mmCIF file of C-alpha atoms in Angstrom:
data_model
loop_
_atom_site.group_PDB
_atom_site.id
_atom_site.type_symbol
_atom_site.label_atom_id
_atom_site.label_comp_id
_atom_site.label_asym_id
_atom_site.label_seq_id
_atom_site.Cartn_x
_atom_site.Cartn_y
_atom_site.Cartn_z
ATOM 1 C CA MET A 1 6.467 15.277 -27.544
ATOM 2 C CA ARG A 2 8.809 12.782 -25.881
ATOM 3 C CA THR A 3 7.802 11.891 -22.328
ATOM 4 C CA ASP A 4 11.366 12.485 -21.105
ATOM 5 C CA GLU A 5 10.895 16.152 -22.019
ATOM 6 C CA LEU A 6 7.786 16.517 -19.870
ATOM 7 C CA ARG A 7 7.305 17.343 -16.204
ATOM 8 C CA ILE A 8 6.508 14.486 -13.851
ATOM 9 C CA ASP A 9 2.726 15.005 -13.739
ATOM 10 C CA SER A 10 2.560 14.695 -17.521
ATOM 11 C CA VAL A 11 4.973 11.762 -17.593
ATOM 12 C CA ALA A 12 2.830 9.907 -15.060
ATOM 13 C CA VAL A 13 -0.203 10.219 -17.341
ATOM 14 C CA HIS A 14 1.415 9.515 -20.718
ATOM 15 C CA ALA A 15 4.464 7.277 -20.195
ATOM 16 C CA GLY A 16 4.218 3.749 -21.540
ATOM 17 C CA ARG A 17 1.304 4.597 -23.833
ATOM 18 C CA ASP A 18 3.199 5.450 -27.014
ATOM 19 C CA ASP A 19 1.754 2.512 -28.968
ATOM 20 C CA LEU A 20 -1.902 3.004 -28.046
ATOM 21 C CA ALA A 21 -2.794 5.275 -30.975
ATOM 22 C CA GLY A 22 -1.310 2.757 -33.402
ATOM 23 C CA LEU A 23 -3.400 0.046 -31.801
ATOM 24 C CA GLY A 24 -6.510 2.211 -32.182
ATOM 25 C CA VAL A 25 -7.288 2.247 -28.450
ATOM 26 C CA HIS A 26 -7.347 4.893 -25.737
ATOM 27 C CA ALA A 27 -7.420 2.850 -22.497
ATOM 28 C CA LEU A 28 -4.550 0.547 -21.621
ATOM 29 C CA PRO A 29 -5.090 -2.881 -23.233
ATOM 30 C CA ILE A 30 -4.653 -6.087 -21.225
ATOM 31 C CA ASP A 31 -3.037 -9.037 -22.999
ATOM 32 C CA LEU A 32 -3.783 -12.198 -21.027
ATOM 33 C CA SER A 33 -2.145 -14.599 -23.478
ATOM 34 C CA THR A 34 -0.049 -17.295 -21.868
ATOM 35 C CA THR A 35 1.407 -18.354 -25.202
ATOM 36 C CA ASN A 36 1.894 -16.630 -28.541
ATOM 37 C CA PRO A 37 1.883 -17.823 -32.176
ATOM 38 C CA LEU A 38 5.342 -18.478 -33.588
ATOM 39 C CA PRO A 39 6.376 -17.137 -37.049
ATOM 40 C CA GLY A 40 8.110 -20.392 -37.954
ATOM 41 C CA ILE A 41 10.725 -22.519 -36.231
ATOM 42 C CA ASP A 42 13.717 -20.298 -37.032
ATOM 43 C CA ARG A 43 12.241 -16.954 -36.034
ATOM 44 C CA GLY A 44 10.402 -18.525 -33.106
ATOM 45 C CA GLY A 45 13.637 -20.016 -31.787
ATOM 46 C CA ALA A 46 15.491 -16.748 -32.296
ATOM 47 C CA SER A 47 12.746 -14.943 -30.384
ATOM 48 C CA TYR A 48 13.023 -17.355 -27.485
ATOM 49 C CA GLU A 49 16.790 -16.948 -27.374
ATOM 50 C CA ALA A 50 16.571 -13.151 -27.441
ATOM 51 C CA ILE A 51 14.018 -12.890 -24.636
ATOM 52 C CA ALA A 52 15.470 -15.631 -22.425
ATOM 53 C CA SER A 53 18.826 -13.841 -22.662
ATOM 54 C CA GLY A 54 17.297 -10.704 -21.191
ATOM 55 C CA GLY A 55 16.377 -8.867 -24.379
ATOM 56 C CA GLU A 56 13.108 -7.935 -26.046
ATOM 57 C CA PRO A 57 11.116 -9.810 -28.699
ATOM 58 C CA PRO A 58 12.506 -9.135 -32.215
ATOM 59 C CA ALA A 59 10.320 -6.969 -34.418
ATOM 60 C CA ASP A 60 9.767 -9.885 -36.815
ATOM 61 C CA GLY A 61 9.463 -12.472 -34.053
ATOM 62 C CA SER A 62 7.160 -13.495 -31.224
ATOM 63 C CA ALA A 63 6.738 -12.922 -27.484
ATOM 64 C CA VAL A 64 6.676 -16.754 -27.283
ATOM 65 C CA TYR A 65 5.473 -17.304 -23.686
ATOM 66 C CA ALA A 66 4.119 -15.137 -20.858
ATOM 67 C CA ARG A 67 6.932 -16.102 -18.467
ATOM 68 C CA LEU A 68 9.336 -14.421 -20.874
ATOM 69 C CA TRP A 69 7.473 -11.339 -22.086
ATOM 70 C CA ASN A 70 4.107 -9.620 -21.958
ATOM 71 C CA PRO A 71 3.210 -6.302 -23.615
ATOM 72 C CA THR A 72 0.987 -5.122 -20.755
ATOM 73 C CA VAL A 73 3.819 -5.672 -18.285
ATOM 74 C CA ALA A 74 6.305 -4.035 -20.668
ATOM 75 C CA ARG A 75 4.196 -0.858 -20.886
ATOM 76 C CA PHE A 76 4.182 -0.534 -17.098
ATOM 77 C CA GLU A 77 7.946 -1.089 -17.003
ATOM 78 C CA THR A 78 8.488 1.631 -19.617
ATOM 79 C CA ALA A 79 6.338 4.067 -17.648
ATOM 80 C CA LEU A 80 8.089 3.395 -14.346
ATOM 81 C CA ALA A 81 11.511 3.733 -15.974
ATOM 82 C CA ARG A 82 10.499 7.156 -17.313
ATOM 83 C CA LEU A 83 9.336 8.269 -13.872
ATOM 84 C CA GLU A 84 12.550 7.038 -12.237
ATOM 85 C CA ARG A 85 14.660 8.546 -15.057
ATOM 86 C CA ALA A 86 16.158 5.108 -15.580
ATOM 87 C CA ALA A 87 17.385 3.226 -18.629
ATOM 88 C CA ALA A 88 14.908 0.387 -18.057
ATOM 89 C CA ALA A 89 12.749 -1.316 -15.448
ATOM 90 C CA VAL A 90 11.831 -4.930 -14.769
ATOM 91 C CA ALA A 91 8.606 -5.904 -12.979
ATOM 92 C CA PHE A 92 7.971 -8.866 -10.675
ATOM 93 C CA SER A 93 5.157 -10.554 -8.807
ATOM 94 C CA SER A 94 5.961 -8.797 -5.502
ATOM 95 C CA GLY A 95 8.464 -6.484 -3.887
ATOM 96 C CA MET A 96 10.248 -9.418 -2.256
ATOM 97 C CA ALA A 97 10.400 -11.224 -5.613
ATOM 98 C CA ALA A 98 12.041 -8.108 -7.016
ATOM 99 C CA MET A 99 14.590 -7.989 -4.171
ATOM 100 C CA THR A 100 15.310 -11.694 -4.579
ATOM 101 C CA ALA A 101 15.888 -11.276 -8.319
ATOM 102 C CA ALA A 102 18.194 -8.311 -7.741
ATOM 103 C CA LEU A 103 20.333 -10.331 -5.332
ATOM 104 C CA LEU A 104 20.468 -13.324 -7.674
ATOM 105 C CA ALA A 105 21.392 -11.109 -10.613
ATOM 106 C CA LEU A 106 24.145 -9.255 -8.759
ATOM 107 C CA THR A 107 25.779 -12.035 -6.740
ATOM 108 C CA HIS A 108 28.023 -13.877 -9.184
ATOM 109 C CA ASP A 109 31.706 -14.348 -10.071
ATOM 110 C CA GLY A 110 32.542 -15.075 -6.444
ATOM 111 C CA ARG A 111 30.832 -11.933 -5.143
ATOM 112 C CA ARG A 112 28.212 -13.106 -2.672
ATOM 113 C CA HIS A 113 28.570 -10.543 0.095
ATOM 114 C CA VAL A 114 26.021 -7.791 0.776
ATOM 115 C CA ALA A 115 26.449 -4.592 2.770
ATOM 116 C CA ALA A 116 23.050 -3.532 4.125
ATOM 117 C CA VAL A 117 22.251 -0.289 5.907
ATOM 118 C CA ARG A 118 19.772 -0.659 8.754
ATOM 119 C CA PRO A 119 16.954 -0.015 9.322
ATOM 120 C CA LEU A 120 15.367 -1.909 6.434
ATOM 121 C CA TYR A 121 11.971 -3.372 5.676
ATOM 122 C CA GLY A 122 11.595 -6.446 7.877
ATOM 123 C CA GLY A 123 11.209 -8.883 4.991
ATOM 124 C CA THR A 124 14.427 -7.692 3.362
ATOM 125 C CA ASP A 125 16.297 -7.700 6.664
ATOM 126 C CA HIS A 126 15.135 -11.233 7.460
ATOM 127 C CA MET A 127 16.013 -12.593 4.024
ATOM 128 C CA LEU A 128 19.525 -11.136 4.199
ATOM 129 C CA ALA A 129 20.107 -12.305 7.770
ATOM 130 C CA SER A 130 18.920 -15.829 6.957
ATOM 131 C CA GLY A 131 21.424 -16.325 4.132
ATOM 132 C CA LEU A 132 18.657 -18.131 2.251
ATOM 133 C CA LEU A 133 20.035 -17.085 -1.138
ATOM 134 C CA GLY A 134 23.586 -18.135 -0.335
ATOM 135 C CA THR A 135 24.712 -14.621 0.523
ATOM 136 C CA SER A 136 26.439 -13.274 3.608
ATOM 137 C CA THR A 137 25.527 -9.835 4.920
ATOM 138 C CA THR A 138 27.232 -7.156 6.951
ATOM 139 C CA PHE A 139 24.631 -4.877 8.515
ATOM 140 C CA CYS A 140 25.884 -1.376 9.167
ATOM 141 C CA ARG A 141 24.979 2.242 9.701
ATOM 142 C CA GLU A 142 25.039 4.777 6.909
ATOM 143 C CA ASP A 143 28.472 6.072 7.910
ATOM 144 C CA GLU A 144 29.947 2.553 8.068
ATOM 145 C CA VAL A 145 29.456 1.536 4.428
ATOM 146 C CA THR A 146 33.133 1.886 3.486
ATOM 147 C CA GLU A 147 34.206 -0.360 6.375
ATOM 148 C CA ALA A 148 31.481 -2.902 5.553
ATOM 149 C CA ILE A 149 32.575 -3.411 1.950
ATOM 150 C CA ARG A 150 34.814 -6.367 1.174
ATOM 151 C CA ARG A 151 36.504 -7.630 -1.986
ATOM 152 C CA ASP A 152 33.550 -9.964 -2.567
ATOM 153 C CA THR A 153 30.809 -7.391 -1.932
ATOM 154 C CA ALA A 154 28.225 -7.501 -4.722
ATOM 155 C CA VAL A 155 25.823 -4.746 -3.676
ATOM 156 C CA VAL A 156 25.071 -2.122 -1.039
ATOM 157 C CA ILE A 157 21.389 -2.038 -0.041
ATOM 158 C CA VAL A 158 19.735 0.944 1.605
ATOM 159 C CA GLU A 159 16.177 2.105 2.147
ATOM 160 C CA THR A 160 15.514 5.832 2.440
ATOM 161 C CA PRO A 161 13.263 6.941 4.022
ATOM 162 C CA ALA A 162 13.762 3.804 6.096
ATOM 163 C CA ASN A 163 11.055 1.476 7.303
ATOM 164 C CA PRO A 164 9.731 2.071 9.934
ATOM 165 C CA THR A 165 11.685 4.951 11.518
ATOM 166 C CA LEU A 166 11.779 7.192 8.417
ATOM 167 C CA ASP A 167 15.549 7.697 8.791
ATOM 168 C CA LEU A 168 17.065 9.459 5.779
ATOM 169 C CA ALA A 169 20.307 8.301 4.201
ATOM 170 C CA ASP A 170 22.463 10.435 1.909
ATOM 171 C CA ILE A 171 22.377 8.424 -1.327
ATOM 172 C CA ALA A 172 25.131 10.340 -3.125
ATOM 173 C CA ALA A 173 27.444 10.038 -0.111
ATOM 174 C CA MET A 174 26.843 6.294 0.082
ATOM 175 C CA VAL A 175 27.531 5.869 -3.630
ATOM 176 C CA THR A 176 30.869 7.564 -2.995
ATOM 177 C CA GLN A 177 31.562 5.274 -0.035
ATOM 178 C CA ALA A 178 30.650 2.215 -2.111
ATOM 179 C CA GLY A 179 33.209 3.006 -4.783
ATOM 180 C CA GLY A 180 32.458 0.745 -7.731
ATOM 181 C CA VAL A 181 30.048 -1.514 -5.821
ATOM 182 C CA PRO A 182 26.461 -1.107 -7.098
ATOM 183 C CA VAL A 183 24.058 0.636 -4.729
ATOM 184 C CA LEU A 184 20.424 -0.532 -4.591
ATOM 185 C CA VAL A 185 17.962 1.933 -3.077
ATOM 186 C CA ASP A 186 14.525 0.871 -1.879
ATOM 187 C CA ASN A 187 12.479 3.909 -2.924
ATOM 188 C CA THR A 188 9.069 2.574 -1.859
ATOM 189 C CA PHE A 189 8.349 5.266 0.745
ATOM 190 C CA ALA A 190 9.501 8.239 -1.336
ATOM 191 C CA THR A 191 8.247 7.146 -4.797
ATOM 192 C CA PRO A 192 9.682 8.749 -7.951
ATOM 193 C CA VAL A 193 7.518 11.781 -7.206
ATOM 194 C CA LEU A 194 9.786 12.758 -4.310
ATOM 195 C CA GLN A 195 13.122 11.087 -5.066
ATOM 196 C CA ASN A 196 15.122 9.716 -8.029
ATOM 197 C CA PRO A 197 18.093 7.729 -6.669
ATOM 198 C CA ILE A 198 19.559 6.920 -10.097
ATOM 199 C CA GLU A 199 20.266 10.614 -10.624
ATOM 200 C CA LEU A 200 22.273 10.445 -7.375
ATOM 201 C CA GLY A 201 24.400 7.528 -8.581
ATOM 202 C CA ALA A 202 22.395 4.452 -7.529
ATOM 203 C CA ARG A 203 22.505 1.506 -9.936
ATOM 204 C CA LEU A 204 19.149 -0.030 -9.000
ATOM 205 C CA VAL A 205 15.955 1.438 -7.537
ATOM 206 C CA LEU A 206 13.435 -0.968 -6.052
ATOM 207 C CA HIS A 207 9.746 -0.483 -5.307
ATOM 208 C CA SER A 208 7.198 -2.626 -3.619
ATOM 209 C CA ALA A 209 4.712 -1.564 -6.293
ATOM 210 C CA THR A 210 1.932 -2.881 -4.062
ATOM 211 C CA LYS A 211 2.236 0.348 -2.112
ATOM 212 C CA TYR A 212 2.135 3.861 -3.609
ATOM 213 C CA LEU A 213 2.505 2.882 -7.270
ATOM 214 C CA GLY A 214 -0.709 0.856 -7.224
ATOM 215 C CA GLY A 215 -2.190 3.074 -4.544
ATOM 216 C CA HIS A 216 -5.497 1.295 -3.994
ATOM 217 C CA GLY A 217 -4.640 -1.843 -2.025
ATOM 218 C CA ASP A 218 -5.805 -4.191 -4.787
ATOM 219 C CA VAL A 219 -2.637 -5.360 -6.544
ATOM 220 C CA THR A 220 0.647 -6.982 -5.503
ATOM 221 C CA GLY A 221 3.831 -6.330 -7.468
ATOM 222 C CA GLY A 222 7.447 -5.240 -7.414
ATOM 223 C CA VAL A 223 9.669 -3.419 -9.863
ATOM 224 C CA VAL A 224 13.359 -2.556 -10.192
ATOM 225 C CA ALA A 225 14.456 0.469 -12.211
ATOM 226 C CA CYS A 226 17.977 0.137 -13.605
ATOM 227 C CA ALA A 227 20.619 2.694 -14.516
ATOM 228 C CA ASP A 228 21.783 0.579 -17.459
ATOM 229 C CA GLN A 229 20.390 -1.981 -19.893
ATOM 230 C CA ALA A 230 22.871 -4.682 -18.845
ATOM 231 C CA THR A 231 21.507 -4.748 -15.299
ATOM 232 C CA ALA A 232 17.944 -4.900 -16.635
ATOM 233 C CA ALA A 233 18.874 -7.794 -18.915
ATOM 234 C CA ALA A 234 20.348 -9.700 -15.964
ATOM 235 C CA LEU A 235 17.122 -9.172 -14.009
ATOM 236 C CA ARG A 236 14.995 -10.380 -16.932
ATOM 237 C CA ARG A 237 17.097 -13.550 -17.148
ATOM 238 C CA VAL A 238 16.458 -14.253 -13.482
ATOM 239 C CA ARG A 239 12.750 -13.599 -13.922
ATOM 240 C CA ALA A 240 12.553 -15.923 -16.923
ATOM 241 C CA VAL A 241 14.218 -18.752 -15.017
ATOM 242 C CA THR A 242 12.480 -18.301 -11.655
ATOM 243 C CA GLY A 243 9.049 -17.455 -13.033
ATOM 244 C CA ALA A 244 8.521 -14.484 -10.698
ATOM 245 C CA LEU A 245 6.528 -12.662 -13.356
ATOM 246 C CA LEU A 246 3.995 -9.915 -12.745
ATOM 247 C CA HIS A 247 0.535 -10.915 -13.969
ATOM 248 C CA PRO A 248 -0.805 -8.732 -16.819
ATOM 249 C CA MET A 249 -3.852 -7.704 -14.774
ATOM 250 C CA GLY A 250 -1.526 -6.538 -12.015
ATOM 251 C CA ALA A 251 0.581 -4.629 -14.547
ATOM 252 C CA TYR A 252 -2.553 -2.939 -15.867
ATOM 253 C CA LEU A 253 -3.624 -1.845 -12.370
ATOM 254 C CA LEU A 254 -0.130 -0.603 -11.526
ATOM 255 C CA HIS A 255 0.188 1.328 -14.790
ATOM 256 C CA ARG A 256 -3.228 2.872 -14.234
ATOM 257 C CA GLY A 257 -2.159 3.822 -10.702
ATOM 258 C CA LEU A 258 0.852 5.756 -12.004
ATOM 259 C CA ALA A 259 -1.400 8.313 -13.678
ATOM 260 C CA THR A 260 -2.604 9.640 -10.307
ATOM 261 C CA LEU A 261 0.614 8.986 -8.364
ATOM 262 C CA PRO A 262 1.865 12.621 -8.203
ATOM 263 C CA VAL A 263 -1.555 13.926 -7.179
ATOM 264 C CA ARG A 264 -1.999 11.271 -4.508
ATOM 265 C CA VAL A 265 1.490 11.575 -3.042
ATOM 266 C CA ARG A 266 1.363 15.361 -2.749
ATOM 267 C CA ARG A 267 -2.101 15.337 -1.157
ATOM 268 C CA GLN A 268 -1.154 12.567 1.265
ATOM 269 C CA GLN A 269 2.039 14.423 2.129
ATOM 270 C CA GLU A 270 0.105 17.583 2.993
ATOM 271 C CA SER A 271 -2.115 15.612 5.352
ATOM 272 C CA ALA A 272 0.836 13.745 6.874
ATOM 273 C CA GLN A 273 2.516 17.019 7.772
ATOM 274 C CA GLN A 274 -0.613 18.104 9.649
ATOM 275 C CA VAL A 275 -1.010 14.755 11.394
ATOM 276 C CA ALA A 276 2.674 14.630 12.364
ATOM 277 C CA GLY A 277 2.510 18.160 13.742
ATOM 278 C CA TRP A 278 -0.529 17.317 15.849
ATOM 279 C CA LEU A 279 1.010 14.104 17.155
ATOM 280 C CA ALA A 280 4.155 15.990 18.175
ATOM 281 C CA GLY A 281 2.118 17.964 20.684
ATOM 282 C CA HIS A 282 0.263 15.038 22.256
ATOM 283 C CA ARG A 283 1.152 14.147 25.839
ATOM 284 C CA LEU A 284 1.255 10.393 25.083
ATOM 285 C CA VAL A 285 3.722 10.790 22.211
ATOM 286 C CA GLU A 286 7.370 10.603 23.198
ATOM 287 C CA ALA A 287 8.807 11.163 19.709
ATOM 288 C CA VAL A 288 7.625 11.666 16.141
ATOM 289 C CA HIS A 289 9.660 10.149 13.326
ATOM 290 C CA TYR A 290 9.047 12.185 10.180
ATOM 291 C CA PRO A 291 11.558 13.616 7.675
ATOM 292 C CA GLY A 292 12.457 17.168 8.624
ATOM 293 C CA PHE A 293 11.365 16.892 12.265
ATOM 294 C CA ASP A 294 15.036 16.547 13.236
ATOM 295 C CA GLY A 295 15.780 19.894 11.620
ATOM 296 C CA ASP A 296 17.249 18.129 8.553
ATOM 297 C CA PRO A 297 20.868 18.937 9.459
ATOM 298 C CA ARG A 298 22.208 17.580 6.144
ATOM 299 C CA ALA A 299 19.605 19.430 4.061
ATOM 300 C CA LEU A 300 18.449 16.222 2.356
ATOM 301 C CA LEU A 301 14.959 17.636 1.919
ATOM 302 C CA GLY A 302 15.196 19.786 -1.160
ATOM 303 C CA ARG A 303 18.601 18.413 -2.158
ATOM 304 C CA GLN A 304 17.731 14.710 -2.325
ATOM 305 C CA MET A 305 14.003 14.544 -1.615
ATOM 306 C CA ARG A 306 11.376 16.914 -2.934
ATOM 307 C CA GLY A 307 9.240 16.511 0.178
ATOM 308 C CA PRO A 308 8.948 14.501 3.414
ATOM 309 C CA GLY A 309 6.324 12.035 2.170
ATOM 310 C CA ALA A 310 3.213 10.581 3.774
ATOM 311 C CA MET A 311 4.574 8.000 6.246
ATOM 312 C CA VAL A 312 4.699 8.898 9.945
ATOM 313 C CA SER A 313 5.943 6.843 12.893
ATOM 314 C CA VAL A 314 5.575 7.716 16.568
ATOM 315 C CA LEU A 315 7.052 6.363 19.775
ATOM 316 C CA LEU A 316 4.314 6.234 22.401
ATOM 317 C CA ARG A 317 4.706 6.658 26.125
ATOM 318 C CA GLY A 318 3.428 3.484 27.690
ATOM 319 C CA GLY A 319 5.131 1.112 25.252
ATOM 320 C CA PHE A 320 3.347 -1.923 23.889
ATOM 321 C CA GLU A 321 0.158 -1.471 25.915
ATOM 322 C CA GLN A 322 -0.327 2.069 24.672
ATOM 323 C CA ALA A 323 0.390 0.921 21.106
ATOM 324 C CA ARG A 324 -2.263 -1.752 21.487
ATOM 325 C CA ARG A 325 -4.780 0.743 22.816
ATOM 326 C CA LEU A 326 -4.162 2.987 19.844
ATOM 327 C CA THR A 327 -4.400 0.272 17.189
ATOM 328 C CA ASP A 328 -7.506 -1.162 18.887
ATOM 329 C CA GLY A 329 -9.038 2.262 19.320
ATOM 330 C CA VAL A 330 -8.918 3.784 15.838
ATOM 331 C CA ARG A 331 -12.084 3.792 13.739
ATOM 332 C CA LEU A 332 -11.150 5.691 10.554
ATOM 333 C CA PHE A 333 -7.620 4.297 10.286
ATOM 334 C CA THR A 334 -7.492 0.610 9.389
ATOM 335 C CA HIS A 335 -5.242 -1.549 11.556
ATOM 336 C CA ALA A 336 -3.379 -3.399 8.794
ATOM 337 C CA VAL A 337 0.050 -3.880 7.268
ATOM 338 C CA SER A 338 1.094 -2.369 3.929
ATOM 339 C CA LEU A 339 0.999 1.310 3.057
ATOM 340 C CA GLY A 340 0.651 3.898 0.330
ATOM 341 C CA GLY A 341 -3.038 3.427 -0.428
ATOM 342 C CA VAL A 342 -5.842 5.945 -0.625
ATOM 343 C CA ASP A 343 -7.021 5.012 2.880
ATOM 344 C CA SER A 344 -5.020 5.492 6.071
ATOM 345 C CA LEU A 345 -3.442 2.523 7.855
ATOM 346 C CA VAL A 346 -1.767 1.986 11.209
ATOM 347 C CA GLN A 347 0.356 -0.957 12.341
ATOM 348 C CA HIS A 348 2.801 -2.072 15.019
ATOM 349 C CA PRO A 349 6.096 -2.941 13.240
ATOM 350 C CA ALA A 350 7.720 -4.925 16.059
ATOM 351 C CA ALA A 351 4.798 -7.354 16.170
ATOM 352 C CA LEU A 352 4.218 -7.565 12.420
ATOM 353 C CA THR A 353 6.444 -6.407 9.542
ATOM 354 C CA HIS A 354 9.611 -6.490 11.653
ATOM 355 C CA ARG A 355 8.750 -9.520 13.789
ATOM 356 C CA PRO A 356 11.373 -11.748 12.025
ATOM 357 C CA VAL A 357 14.147 -9.177 12.533
ATOM 358 C CA THR A 358 16.820 -9.917 15.107
ATOM 359 C CA ALA A 359 15.993 -8.406 18.499
ATOM 360 C CA LYS A 360 18.790 -5.817 18.445
ATOM 361 C CA ALA A 361 17.473 -4.365 15.163
ATOM 362 C CA ARG A 362 13.764 -4.625 15.958
ATOM 363 C CA PRO A 363 11.804 -1.367 16.452
ATOM 364 C CA PRO A 364 10.726 -0.397 19.983
ATOM 365 C CA GLN A 365 7.512 -1.917 21.315
ATOM 366 C CA GLY A 366 6.007 1.527 21.672
ATOM 367 C CA LEU A 367 6.509 2.431 17.991
ATOM 368 C CA VAL A 368 3.517 2.573 15.652
ATOM 369 C CA ARG A 369 3.592 3.461 11.962
ATOM 370 C CA PHE A 370 0.979 5.412 10.040
ATOM 371 C CA SER A 371 0.378 5.486 6.310
ATOM 372 C CA ILE A 372 -1.621 8.633 5.657
ATOM 373 C CA GLY A 373 -4.281 8.378 2.966
ATOM 374 C CA LEU A 374 -6.623 10.779 1.210
ATOM 375 C CA GLU A 375 -9.114 11.342 4.008
ATOM 376 C CA ASP A 376 -9.572 14.832 5.436
ATOM 377 C CA PRO A 377 -6.658 15.383 7.862
ATOM 378 C CA GLY A 378 -9.037 16.848 10.420
ATOM 379 C CA ASP A 379 -10.971 13.589 10.494
ATOM 380 C CA LEU A 380 -7.757 11.585 10.857
ATOM 381 C CA ILE A 381 -6.614 13.761 13.758
ATOM 382 C CA ALA A 382 -10.014 13.427 15.422
ATOM 383 C CA ASP A 383 -9.795 9.647 15.108
ATOM 384 C CA LEU A 384 -6.332 9.569 16.660
ATOM 385 C CA ASP A 385 -7.432 11.943 19.417
ATOM 386 C CA ALA A 386 -10.327 9.667 20.297
ATOM 387 C CA ALA A 387 -8.194 6.520 20.133
ATOM 388 C CA LEU A 388 -5.498 7.981 22.374
ATOM 389 C CA GLY A 389 -8.155 9.056 24.854
ATOM 390 C CA ARG A 390 -10.096 5.807 24.744
ATOM 391 C CA ARG A 391 -9.673 3.327 27.584
ATOM 392 C CA GLY A 392 -8.433 -0.141 26.731
ATOM 393 C CA ARG A 393 -11.045 -2.752 25.889
ATOM 394 C CA PRO A 394 -11.731 -5.386 28.584
ATOM 395 C CA VAL A 395 -9.905 -8.671 28.076
ATOM 396 C CA PRO A 396 -12.374 -11.530 27.290
ATOM 397 C CA GLN A 397 -12.423 -14.074 30.103
ATOM 398 C CA PRO A 398 -12.440 -17.867 29.609
ATOM 399 C CA ARG A 399 -15.772 -19.498 30.358
ATOM 400 C CA GLY A 400 -16.115 -22.039 33.155
ATOM 401 C CA PRO A 401 -17.329 -25.595 32.772
ATOM 402 C CA ALA A 402 -20.946 -24.622 33.484
ATOM 403 C CA GLY A 403 -20.886 -22.018 30.753
ATOM 404 C CA HIS A 404 -20.546 -19.103 33.174
ATOM 405 C CA ALA A 405 -17.764 -16.559 32.785
ATOM 406 C CA LYS A 406 -15.085 -16.757 35.453
ATOM 407 C CA LEU A 407 -14.800 -13.738 37.673
ATOM 408 C CA ALA A 408 -12.306 -11.313 36.208
ATOM 409 C CA ALA A 409 -9.552 -9.841 38.282
ATOM 410 C CA ALA A 410 -9.784 -6.144 38.971
ATOM 411 C CA PRO A 411 -8.644 -4.319 35.834
ATOM 412 C CA LYS A 412 -5.356 -2.510 35.913
ATOM 413 C CA ARG A 413 -5.509 1.261 35.868
ATOM 414 C CA SER A 414 -5.343 2.566 32.297
ATOM 415 C CA LEU A 415 -2.384 4.704 31.266
ATOM 416 C CA VAL A 416 -4.894 7.020 29.690
ATOM 417 C CA ALA A 417 -6.757 9.363 32.017
#
């Protein structure tokens, strides 16, 4: 049976494995070759030309060189394209490498302007604001896309749910606003389990594959799913020239991670809903940012997304100091950047992932972001309860010249009773 006729749980397990029976293997093979034998000068040269131009190795040719093509990477790309219901996908060494390649592939023929909907991941925001790739960017709100587009606009970039506030954007409405300008959706938070932007009109769908796709915090990668083969070919050309290839071992780990992606995302989502609900009732929490907690006035849950996901952000009363007490106080959560793994993480976006973002677009100092993992939600809630009720740790004092600690000033009264 074709994988595009199956439901997503079956696709996640079987996609990209069509050639395994012919190879006589059951587990995904890993091809670590950096170079490949050539079937003569003519066919070898034709193979190089085909791949370097964004195509695939000819059936009677060669993969030539790992910077151009690798079968382990190609299997992962096929699987991700099936999950995203896309024509093709192209994998890269990281999510930022994928975003860079997308911008390089799209900005040509005098079109070097980008319309970007904030909020965005801090790395993307910083790269666009810096103009490092020779682009200019108009940052806007979701309802300002039409006004932001110019004659030289190459792409509209949006992330939904957005990092770190979990704002939802109406993808279909933005595609309409964009007219013929391609829309790129960062789908890292939702994953193809919960959202398929290409079916809503997006041209490109980007993932930091490091996150949910890999799911275990042990591989770095990025991938762009494309609505058409021409866009995929343009991305492969950029990858071939820039060398931002995904290593075969990384592709193997990412492909293996896809098999459990639906199970993980749904279980993490169930826990996130419980954690978000508990946080909403805590006296030190001013606001909870979680899809659906605003009442979902545009009915995007169910129409665009198949669930709210497993990321939760909260605005704490007490600002930065309370955020520090929380991140210092957790024991089961790990205080670390990244997200989407089997274990739960907490981080302070303004100080870390969004530190390079211009001040007016930076998240509040009291905002912390949680990535909910596969632990028992009751244990996660107990950890947060203890951390929010734990007094701040004493600040280490500098030692005097004789090796004795200087007398500390009287500690300030904790915000936590």
